[in-house]
Every structure is written in structure tokens, then in C-alpha cells.
Short mmCIF file of C-alpha atoms in Angstrom, two decimals:
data_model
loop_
_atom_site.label_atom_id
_atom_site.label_comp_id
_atom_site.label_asym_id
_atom_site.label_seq_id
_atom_site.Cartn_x
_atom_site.Cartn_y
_atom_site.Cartn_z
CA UNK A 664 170.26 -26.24 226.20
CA UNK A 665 170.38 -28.90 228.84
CA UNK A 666 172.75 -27.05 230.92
CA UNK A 667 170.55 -24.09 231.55
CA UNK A 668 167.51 -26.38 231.93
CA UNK A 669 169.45 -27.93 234.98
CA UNK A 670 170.53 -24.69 236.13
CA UNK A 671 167.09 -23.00 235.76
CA UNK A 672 165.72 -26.39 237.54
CA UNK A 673 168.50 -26.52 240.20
CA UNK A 674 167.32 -22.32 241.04
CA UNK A 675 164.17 -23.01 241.27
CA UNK A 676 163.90 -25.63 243.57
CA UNK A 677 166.83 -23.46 245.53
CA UNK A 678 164.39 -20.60 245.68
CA UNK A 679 161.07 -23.07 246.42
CA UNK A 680 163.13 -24.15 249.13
CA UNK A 681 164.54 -20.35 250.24
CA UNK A 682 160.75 -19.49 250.74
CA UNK A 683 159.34 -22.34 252.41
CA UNK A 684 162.18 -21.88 255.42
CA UNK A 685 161.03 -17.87 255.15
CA UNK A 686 156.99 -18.21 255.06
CA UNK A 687 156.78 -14.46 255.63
CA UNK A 688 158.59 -13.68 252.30
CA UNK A 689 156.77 -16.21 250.40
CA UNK A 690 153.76 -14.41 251.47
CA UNK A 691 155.43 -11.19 250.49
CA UNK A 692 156.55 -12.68 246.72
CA UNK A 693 152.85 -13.84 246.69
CA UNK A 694 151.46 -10.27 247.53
CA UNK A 695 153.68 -8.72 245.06
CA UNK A 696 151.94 -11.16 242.31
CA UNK A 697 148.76 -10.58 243.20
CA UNK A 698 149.66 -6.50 243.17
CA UNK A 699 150.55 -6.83 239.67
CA UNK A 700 147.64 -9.01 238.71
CA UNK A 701 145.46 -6.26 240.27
CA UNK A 702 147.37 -3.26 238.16
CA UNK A 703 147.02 -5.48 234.83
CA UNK A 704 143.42 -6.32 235.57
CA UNK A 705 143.07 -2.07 235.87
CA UNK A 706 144.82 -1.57 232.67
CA UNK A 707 142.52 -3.86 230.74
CA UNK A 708 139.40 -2.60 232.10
CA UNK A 709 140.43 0.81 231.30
CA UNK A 710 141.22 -0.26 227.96
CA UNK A 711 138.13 -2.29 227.48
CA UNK A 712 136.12 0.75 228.78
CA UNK A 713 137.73 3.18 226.17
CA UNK A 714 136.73 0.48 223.52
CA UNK A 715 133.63 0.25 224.55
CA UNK A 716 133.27 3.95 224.48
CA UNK A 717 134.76 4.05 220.75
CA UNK A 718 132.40 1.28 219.66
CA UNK A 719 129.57 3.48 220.84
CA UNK A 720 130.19 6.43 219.25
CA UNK A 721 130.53 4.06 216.29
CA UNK A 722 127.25 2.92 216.77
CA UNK A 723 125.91 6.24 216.73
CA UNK A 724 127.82 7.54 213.60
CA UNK A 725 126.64 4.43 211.61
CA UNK A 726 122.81 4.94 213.30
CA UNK A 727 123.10 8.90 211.98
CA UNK A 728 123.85 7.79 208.57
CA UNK A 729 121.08 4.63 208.64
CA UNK A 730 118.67 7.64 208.99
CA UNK A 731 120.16 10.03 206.43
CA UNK A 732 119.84 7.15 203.80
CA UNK A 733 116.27 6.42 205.49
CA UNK A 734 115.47 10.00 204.33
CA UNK A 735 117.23 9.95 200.65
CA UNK A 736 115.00 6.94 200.31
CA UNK A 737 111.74 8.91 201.04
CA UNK A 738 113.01 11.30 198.84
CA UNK A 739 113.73 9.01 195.99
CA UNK A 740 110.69 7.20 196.15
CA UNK A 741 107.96 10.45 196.52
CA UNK A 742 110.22 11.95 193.11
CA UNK A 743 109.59 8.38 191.45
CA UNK A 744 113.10 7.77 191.22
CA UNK A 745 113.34 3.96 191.88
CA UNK A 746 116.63 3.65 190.99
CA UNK A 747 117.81 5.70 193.61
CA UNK A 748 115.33 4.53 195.72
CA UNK A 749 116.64 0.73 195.02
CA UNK A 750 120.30 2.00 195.67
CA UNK A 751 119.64 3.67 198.77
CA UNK A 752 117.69 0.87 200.16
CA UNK A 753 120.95 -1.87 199.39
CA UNK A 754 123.31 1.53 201.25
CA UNK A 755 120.61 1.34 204.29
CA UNK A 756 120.65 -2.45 204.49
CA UNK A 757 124.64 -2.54 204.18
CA UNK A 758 124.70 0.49 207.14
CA UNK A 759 122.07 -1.81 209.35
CA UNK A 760 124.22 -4.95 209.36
CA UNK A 761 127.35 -3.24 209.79
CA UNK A 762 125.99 -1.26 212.57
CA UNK A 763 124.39 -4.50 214.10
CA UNK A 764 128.03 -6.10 213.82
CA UNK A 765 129.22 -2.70 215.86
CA UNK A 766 126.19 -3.87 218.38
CA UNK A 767 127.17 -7.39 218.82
CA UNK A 768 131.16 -5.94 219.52
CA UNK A 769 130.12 -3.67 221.96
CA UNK A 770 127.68 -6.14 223.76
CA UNK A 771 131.48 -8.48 223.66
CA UNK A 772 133.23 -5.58 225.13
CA UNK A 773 130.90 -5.04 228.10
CA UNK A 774 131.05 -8.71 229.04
CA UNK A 775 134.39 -8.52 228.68
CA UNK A 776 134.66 -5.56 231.32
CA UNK A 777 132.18 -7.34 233.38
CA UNK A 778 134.51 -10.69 233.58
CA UNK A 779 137.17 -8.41 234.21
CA UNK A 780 136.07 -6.36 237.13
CA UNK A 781 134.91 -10.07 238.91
CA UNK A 782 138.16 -11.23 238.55
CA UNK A 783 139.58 -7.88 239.82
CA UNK A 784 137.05 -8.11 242.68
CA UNK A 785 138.35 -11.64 243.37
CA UNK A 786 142.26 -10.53 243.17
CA UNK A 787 141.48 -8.00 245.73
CA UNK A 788 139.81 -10.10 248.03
CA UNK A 789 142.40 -12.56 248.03
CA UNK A 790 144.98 -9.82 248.23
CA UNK A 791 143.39 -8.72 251.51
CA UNK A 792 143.43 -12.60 252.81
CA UNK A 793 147.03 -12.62 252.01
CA UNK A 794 147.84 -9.60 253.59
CA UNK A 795 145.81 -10.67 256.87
CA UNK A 796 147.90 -14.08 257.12
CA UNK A 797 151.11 -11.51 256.47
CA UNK A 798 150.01 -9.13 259.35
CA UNK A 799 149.66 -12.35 261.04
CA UNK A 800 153.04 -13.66 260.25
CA UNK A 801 154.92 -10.76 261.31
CA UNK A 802 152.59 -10.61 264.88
CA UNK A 803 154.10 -14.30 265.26
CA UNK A 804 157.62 -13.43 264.47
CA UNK A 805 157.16 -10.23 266.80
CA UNK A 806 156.25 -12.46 269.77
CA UNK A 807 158.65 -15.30 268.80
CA UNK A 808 161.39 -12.51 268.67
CA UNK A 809 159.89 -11.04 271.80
CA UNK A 810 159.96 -14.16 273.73
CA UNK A 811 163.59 -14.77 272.49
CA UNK A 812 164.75 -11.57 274.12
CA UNK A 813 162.93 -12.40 277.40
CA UNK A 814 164.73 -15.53 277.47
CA UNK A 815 167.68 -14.51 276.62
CA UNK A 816 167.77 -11.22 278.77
CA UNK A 817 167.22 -13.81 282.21
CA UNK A 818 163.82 -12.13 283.09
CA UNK A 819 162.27 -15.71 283.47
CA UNK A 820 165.32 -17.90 284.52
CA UNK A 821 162.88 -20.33 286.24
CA UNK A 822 160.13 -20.26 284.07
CA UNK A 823 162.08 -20.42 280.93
CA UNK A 824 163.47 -24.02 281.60
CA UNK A 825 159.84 -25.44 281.99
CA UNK A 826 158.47 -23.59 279.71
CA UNK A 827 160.82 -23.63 276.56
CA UNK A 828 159.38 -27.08 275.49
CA UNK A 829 156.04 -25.67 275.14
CA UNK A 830 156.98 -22.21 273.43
CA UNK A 831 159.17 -24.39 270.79
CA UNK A 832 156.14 -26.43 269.89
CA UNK A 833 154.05 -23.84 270.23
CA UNK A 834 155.94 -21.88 267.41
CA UNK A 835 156.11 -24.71 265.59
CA UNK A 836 152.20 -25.67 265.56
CA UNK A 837 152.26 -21.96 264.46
CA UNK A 838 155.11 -22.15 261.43
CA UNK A 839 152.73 -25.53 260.15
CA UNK A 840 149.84 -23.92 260.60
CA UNK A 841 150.57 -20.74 258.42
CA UNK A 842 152.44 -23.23 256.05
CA UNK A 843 149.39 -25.02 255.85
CA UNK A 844 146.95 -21.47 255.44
CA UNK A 845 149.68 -20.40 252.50
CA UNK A 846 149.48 -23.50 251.01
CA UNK A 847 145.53 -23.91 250.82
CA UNK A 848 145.40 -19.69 249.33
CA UNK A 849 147.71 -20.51 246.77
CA UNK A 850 145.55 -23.77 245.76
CA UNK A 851 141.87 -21.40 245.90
CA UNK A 852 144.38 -18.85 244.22
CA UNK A 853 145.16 -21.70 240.94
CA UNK A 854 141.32 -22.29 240.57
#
């Protein structure tokens, strides 16, 4: 057991470490999780809206049969039969709390949908911020890659020498600086 413990340990920090020299596919791995976190979140509000929709025609049998009892007990009571008046009144009761159990589960169900579609609404958004800092990511690589083929093509022979400082720190600020984006989304992402 605490061989594969290491070995899960020792390929984890391998792969933390794979994806903090590749930012872009970290932000890809992190895209794909929020993807799926979007298609589960669908799932369960579709199921939570086709319980919901059971519960109510729940409600609605059990309110049907509350007023057919309702009726038998009118019926019982102008024949003078207060036996099956008294029975009929203990079936209504029974049908009222059971339907105001059904109530209460539905009123559950649509909170449940409502929580649901928030945190959908928040996946999405963050989704979106992800994918803007990817966009970004690969507009930074573009240029970087860009610039490399200037440099290395001799267009800017003179230039390049002066200049090659800067552009290094330059992409550097910019690695740190999406580093630093990535790393604050994935905390507001935990919370």
C-alpha cells in the first residue's frame, strides 16, 4: 500500500509540476473540469426538474382523491351514516398530511433546482473567465513564437541585440502574470 501511495504522490507532483512549466494546458485541464462540472450540473437539474414534475402530478392525484373523500363524507353525513362519515373523515385527514408531505418535497425540489442553476450560472461564468485568460495565453505564445521567428529569420539583426533583454523579461512579467491570474481563478474557483 505504501508503494503506490509514493508512486501516486511521486505522479502527482510530476504532473503539478508538468503544468505549471505549460500554463496554457493547465488552463486547458482546468477548462475541461469546469466542462464537466457544467454537463453534471445539466444532468441534475434535468433530473430535479422531472422530479419536480412527478411530485406535482402527485400532488394533484392525492388533491383529486382529498375531494372525492370530501364528497363521500357529505354523503355519509346527509344519509346519517356516522360511521362512514367518521371513517372517511380519518381517510381525508390521512390524504391531507400525506399530500402536505408531497408539498413540502416539492417545495425541497424547487430549491434544489434553484441552488443548482446558481451554481451552473457561476460554472459558466467562470468557464468564460478561463477561457478569456486561455485566448489570452495562446495570443502570448502567438507573439512570443512570432517574435522568435523574427529573430531568428535576421529581419532585426540590430534591433534584436538591444532589444532581446527587454522581450525576455517582457515574456516573463507575462508567464508570472498569467501564473499569478490562474492561480487566483482556481482559489475564487475552491470557494
Amino acid at each position: 500500500m505504501g508503494l503506490f501511495d509514493d508512486l501516486s504522490r511521486f505522479l502527482e507532483n510530476r504532473l503539478e509540476e508538468f503544468l505549471r512549466n505549460n500554463p496554457h494546458l493547465e488552463l486547458e485541464a482546468l477548462l475541461e473540469q469546469l466542462r464537466e462540472q457544467e454537463e453534471d450540473t445539466l444532468k441534475l437539474i434535468a433530473d430535479l426538474q422531472l422530479q419536480e414534475k412527478r411530485s406535482q402530478e402527485e400532488i394533484l392525484s392525492t388533491a383529486q382523491e382529498i375531494q372525492r373523500w370530501h364528497i363521500r363524507i357529505q354523503k355519509a353525513k346527509n344519509a346519517n351514516r356516522e360511521d362512514l362519515a367518521s371513517a372517511a373523515l380519518e381517510r381525508e385527514a390521512a390524504l391531507l398530511r400525506e399530500g402536505n408531505q408531497r408539498w413540502g418535497h416539492m417545495q425541497g425540489l424547487k430549491e434544489r433546482i434553484n441552488q443548482s442553476q446558481e451554481l451552473l450560472h457561476k460554472i459558466q461564468q467562470r468557464r468564460q473567465e478561463v477561457q478569456a485568460k486561455a485566448a489570452e495565453a495562446q495570443t502570448a505564445r502567438d507573439q512570443a513564437q512570432t517574435q522568435q521567428r523574427f529573430e531568428t529569420s535576421g529581419w532585426s539583426n540590430k534591433t534584436s541585440s538591444s532589444s532581446s533583454g527587454f522581450d525576455d523579461l517582457e515574456e516573463k512579467f507575462r508567464s508570472w502574470e498569467t501564473q499569478d491570474e490562474l492561480e487566483q481563478m482556481k482559489r475564487n474557483l475552491g470557494k
